[in-house]
Short mmCIF file of C-alpha atoms in Angstrom, two decimals:
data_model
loop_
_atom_site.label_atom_id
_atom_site.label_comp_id
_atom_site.label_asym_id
_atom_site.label_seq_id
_atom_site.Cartn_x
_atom_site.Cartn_y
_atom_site.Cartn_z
CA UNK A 1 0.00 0.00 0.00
CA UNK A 2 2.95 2.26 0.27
CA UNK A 3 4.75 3.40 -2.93
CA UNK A 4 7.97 4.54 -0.58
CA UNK A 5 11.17 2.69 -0.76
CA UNK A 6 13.76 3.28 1.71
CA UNK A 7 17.15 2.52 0.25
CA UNK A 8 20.18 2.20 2.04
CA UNK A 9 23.78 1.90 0.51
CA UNK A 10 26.84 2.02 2.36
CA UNK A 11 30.25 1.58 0.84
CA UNK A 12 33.81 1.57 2.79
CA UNK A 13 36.95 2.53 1.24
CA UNK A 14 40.15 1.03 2.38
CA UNK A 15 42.97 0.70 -0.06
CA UNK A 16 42.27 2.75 -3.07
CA UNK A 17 41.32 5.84 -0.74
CA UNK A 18 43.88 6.35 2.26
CA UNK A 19 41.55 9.41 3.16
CA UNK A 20 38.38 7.95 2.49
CA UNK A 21 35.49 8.19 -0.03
CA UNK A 22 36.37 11.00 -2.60
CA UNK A 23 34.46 14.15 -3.26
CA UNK A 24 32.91 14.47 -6.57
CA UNK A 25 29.80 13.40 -8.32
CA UNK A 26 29.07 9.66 -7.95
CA UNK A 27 26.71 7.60 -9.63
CA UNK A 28 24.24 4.43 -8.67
CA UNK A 29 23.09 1.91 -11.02
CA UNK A 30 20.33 -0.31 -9.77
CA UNK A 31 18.39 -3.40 -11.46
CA UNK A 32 15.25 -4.95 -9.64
CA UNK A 33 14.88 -4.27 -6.27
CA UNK A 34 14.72 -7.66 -4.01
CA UNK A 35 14.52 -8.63 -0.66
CA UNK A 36 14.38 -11.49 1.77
CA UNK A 37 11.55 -13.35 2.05
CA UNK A 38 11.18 -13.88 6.20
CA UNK A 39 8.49 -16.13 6.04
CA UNK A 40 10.22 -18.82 3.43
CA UNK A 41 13.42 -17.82 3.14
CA UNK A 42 13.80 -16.86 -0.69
CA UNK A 43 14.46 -13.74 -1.99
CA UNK A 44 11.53 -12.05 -4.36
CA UNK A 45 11.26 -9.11 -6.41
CA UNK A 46 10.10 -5.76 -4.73
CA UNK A 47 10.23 -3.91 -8.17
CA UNK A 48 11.47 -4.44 -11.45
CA UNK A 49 12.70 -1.83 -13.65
CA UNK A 50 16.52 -0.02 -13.90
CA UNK A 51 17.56 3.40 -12.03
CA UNK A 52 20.44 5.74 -12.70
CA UNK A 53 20.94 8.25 -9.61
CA UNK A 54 23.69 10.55 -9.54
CA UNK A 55 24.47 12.85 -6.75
CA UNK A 56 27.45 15.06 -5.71
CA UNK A 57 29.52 13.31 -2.95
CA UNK A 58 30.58 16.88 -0.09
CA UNK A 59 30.95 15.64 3.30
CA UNK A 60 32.83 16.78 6.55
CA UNK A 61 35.02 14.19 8.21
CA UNK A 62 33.77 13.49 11.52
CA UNK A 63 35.87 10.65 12.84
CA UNK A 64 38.42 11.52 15.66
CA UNK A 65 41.44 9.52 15.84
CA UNK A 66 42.01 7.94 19.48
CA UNK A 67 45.50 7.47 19.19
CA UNK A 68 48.30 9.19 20.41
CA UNK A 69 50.92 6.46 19.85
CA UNK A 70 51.63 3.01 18.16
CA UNK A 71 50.89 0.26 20.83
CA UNK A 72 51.23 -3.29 21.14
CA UNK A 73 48.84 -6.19 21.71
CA UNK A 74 49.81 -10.01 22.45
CA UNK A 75 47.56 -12.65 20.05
CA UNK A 76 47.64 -15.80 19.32
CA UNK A 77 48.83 -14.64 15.48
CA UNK A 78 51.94 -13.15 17.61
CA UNK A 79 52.62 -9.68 18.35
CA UNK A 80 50.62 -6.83 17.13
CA UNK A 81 50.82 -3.19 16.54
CA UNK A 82 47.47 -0.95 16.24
CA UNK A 83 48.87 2.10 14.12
CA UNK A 84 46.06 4.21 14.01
CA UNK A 85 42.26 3.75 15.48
CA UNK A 86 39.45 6.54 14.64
CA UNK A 87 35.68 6.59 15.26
CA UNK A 88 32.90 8.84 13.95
CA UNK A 89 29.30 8.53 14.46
CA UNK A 90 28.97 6.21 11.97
CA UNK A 91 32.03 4.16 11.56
CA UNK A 92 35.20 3.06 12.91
CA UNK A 93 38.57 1.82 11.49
CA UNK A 94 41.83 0.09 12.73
CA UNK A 95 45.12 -0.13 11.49
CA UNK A 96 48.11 -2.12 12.00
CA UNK A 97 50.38 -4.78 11.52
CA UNK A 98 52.41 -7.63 13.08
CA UNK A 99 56.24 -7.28 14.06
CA UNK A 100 56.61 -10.50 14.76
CA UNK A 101 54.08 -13.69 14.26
CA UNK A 102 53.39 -16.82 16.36
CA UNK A 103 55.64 -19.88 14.77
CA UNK A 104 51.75 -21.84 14.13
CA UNK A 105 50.57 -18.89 12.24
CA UNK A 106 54.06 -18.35 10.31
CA UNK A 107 53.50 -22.09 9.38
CA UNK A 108 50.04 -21.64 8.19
CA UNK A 109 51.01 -18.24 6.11
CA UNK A 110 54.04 -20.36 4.43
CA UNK A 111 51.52 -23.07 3.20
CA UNK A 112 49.22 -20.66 2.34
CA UNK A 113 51.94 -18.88 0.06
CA UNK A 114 52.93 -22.40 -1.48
CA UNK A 115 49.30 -22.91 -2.70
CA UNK A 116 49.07 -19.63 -3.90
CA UNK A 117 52.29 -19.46 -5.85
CA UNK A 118 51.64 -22.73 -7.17
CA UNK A 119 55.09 -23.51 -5.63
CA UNK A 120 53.59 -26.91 -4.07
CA UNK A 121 53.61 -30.01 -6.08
CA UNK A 122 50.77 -31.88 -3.66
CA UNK A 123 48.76 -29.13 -2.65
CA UNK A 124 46.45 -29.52 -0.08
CA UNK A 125 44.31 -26.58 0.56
CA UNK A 126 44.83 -24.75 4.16
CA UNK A 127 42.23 -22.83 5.52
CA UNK A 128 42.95 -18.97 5.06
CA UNK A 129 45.12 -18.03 8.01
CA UNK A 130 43.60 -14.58 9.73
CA UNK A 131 45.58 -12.23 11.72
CA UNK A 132 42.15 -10.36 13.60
CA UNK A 133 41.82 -13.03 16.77
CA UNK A 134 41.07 -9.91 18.96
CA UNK A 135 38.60 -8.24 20.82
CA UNK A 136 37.77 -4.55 19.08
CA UNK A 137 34.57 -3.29 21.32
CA UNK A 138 32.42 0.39 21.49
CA UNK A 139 31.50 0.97 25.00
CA UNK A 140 28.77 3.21 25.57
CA UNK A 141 28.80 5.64 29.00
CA UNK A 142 25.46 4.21 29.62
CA UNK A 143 27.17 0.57 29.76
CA UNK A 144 25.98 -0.85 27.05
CA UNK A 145 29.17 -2.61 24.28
CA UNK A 146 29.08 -2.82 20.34
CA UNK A 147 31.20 -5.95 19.70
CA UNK A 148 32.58 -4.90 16.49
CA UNK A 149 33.62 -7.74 15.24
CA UNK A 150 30.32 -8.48 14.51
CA UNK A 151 30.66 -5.98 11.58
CA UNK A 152 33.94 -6.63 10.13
CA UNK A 153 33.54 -10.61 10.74
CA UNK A 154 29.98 -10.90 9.01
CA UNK A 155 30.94 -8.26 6.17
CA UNK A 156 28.02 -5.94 7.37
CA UNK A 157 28.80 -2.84 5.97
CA UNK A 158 32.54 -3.09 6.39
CA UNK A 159 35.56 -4.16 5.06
CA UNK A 160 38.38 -6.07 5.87
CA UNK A 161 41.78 -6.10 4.75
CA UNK A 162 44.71 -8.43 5.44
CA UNK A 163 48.49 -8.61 3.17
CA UNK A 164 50.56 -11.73 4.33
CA UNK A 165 53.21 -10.34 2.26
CA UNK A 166 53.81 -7.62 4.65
CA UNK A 167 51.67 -8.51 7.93
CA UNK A 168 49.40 -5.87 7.83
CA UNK A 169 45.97 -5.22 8.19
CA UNK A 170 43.19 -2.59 8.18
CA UNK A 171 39.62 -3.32 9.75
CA UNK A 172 36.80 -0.61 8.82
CA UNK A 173 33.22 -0.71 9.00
CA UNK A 174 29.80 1.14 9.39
CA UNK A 175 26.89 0.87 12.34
CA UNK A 176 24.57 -0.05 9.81
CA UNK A 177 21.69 2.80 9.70
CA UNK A 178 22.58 3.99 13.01
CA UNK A 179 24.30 6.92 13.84
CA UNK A 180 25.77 7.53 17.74
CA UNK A 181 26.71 10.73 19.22
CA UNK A 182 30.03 11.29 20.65
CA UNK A 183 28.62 12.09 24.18
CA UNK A 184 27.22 8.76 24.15
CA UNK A 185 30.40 6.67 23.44
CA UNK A 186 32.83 6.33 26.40
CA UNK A 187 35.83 4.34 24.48
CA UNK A 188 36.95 1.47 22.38
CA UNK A 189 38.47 -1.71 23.70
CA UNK A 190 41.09 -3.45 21.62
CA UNK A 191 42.92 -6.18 23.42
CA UNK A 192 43.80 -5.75 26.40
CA UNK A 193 43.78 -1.66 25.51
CA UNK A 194 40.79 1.06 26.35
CA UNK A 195 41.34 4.35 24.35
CA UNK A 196 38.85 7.01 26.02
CA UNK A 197 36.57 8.76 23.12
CA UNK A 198 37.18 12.88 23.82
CA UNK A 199 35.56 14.68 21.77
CA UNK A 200 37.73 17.93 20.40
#
């Protein structure tokens, strides 16, 4: 009975953007709307038909970085650093990379490489070795927690990015359609490590 569609799309830029989306005029091409079926589990068709939208990309950056040096966390991938962390009201991001790795997850990055160089003769496939085995949570002065690993993890709105060749990695992602005021975050927990949210 209602001819309104709200449409949501979210994008996160990691590699190709160091400072994040560009400014500009972007465009959005969309074929047949569908959605989940709840009931049986299938997606349907919402509304068929083809739509060109363009619109000029000017934001403000609102994320805060939380960092005011490099530090260190202990994992069972081996040691890592956390280069940067920010958070806005609608995202967060994490940067780092591993000085030195765990002889198990060396191992598993070495038969990893074999496989994908084609360097082994009797491959067997390994299971894609991971460096994020941490904790990375949003608490909220009211004491409520965002595990955000439940973002990055599920590919909700995020993106994750990991290079064996030089042990780094970059975690980004958005709340979804929800949008939380500074005043109402307290800090971020990663490892073992709370960085308080100030504001200015």
């Amino acid at each position: 009975e209602d001819n309104k569609i709200k449409f949501i799309y979210t994008r996160t830029e990691l590699d190709a953007y160091d400072s994040g989306v560009p400014m500009g005029r972007a465009e959005l091409f969309i074929r047949d709307l569908e959605y989940e079926n709840e009931k049986t589990g299938k997606r349907e068709t919402l509304a068929e038909g083809k739509w060109k939208l363009r619109f000029d990309v000017q934001y403000e950056n609102s994320s805060i970085s939380l960092l005011k040096q490099p530090f260190e966390i202990e994992t069972s991938a081996g040691t890592a650093k956390i280069t940067e962390v920010s958070v806005s009201p609608v995202g967060f991001r994490v940067d780092g990379y591993y000085e030195k790795l765990s002889p198990a997850m060396q191992q598993r990055i070495d038969a990893f490489h074999k496989i994908d160089t084609g360097s082994d003769d009797n491959p067997k496939i390994p299971d894609e070795p991971h460096f994020i085995d941490f904790q990375t949570i949003l608490n909220f002065k009211n004491g409520r927690t965002l595990d955000l690993q439940d973002f990055y993890l599920a590919e909700v709105n995020s993106s994750l990015s990991e290079s064996y060749k030089r042990n780094t990695f970059v975690i980004a992602g958005t709340f979804e359609s929800a949008i939380y005021d500074f005043s109402e975050m307290e800090s971020i927990t990663i490892g073992d490590i709370t960085l308080p949210i100030e504001e200015g």
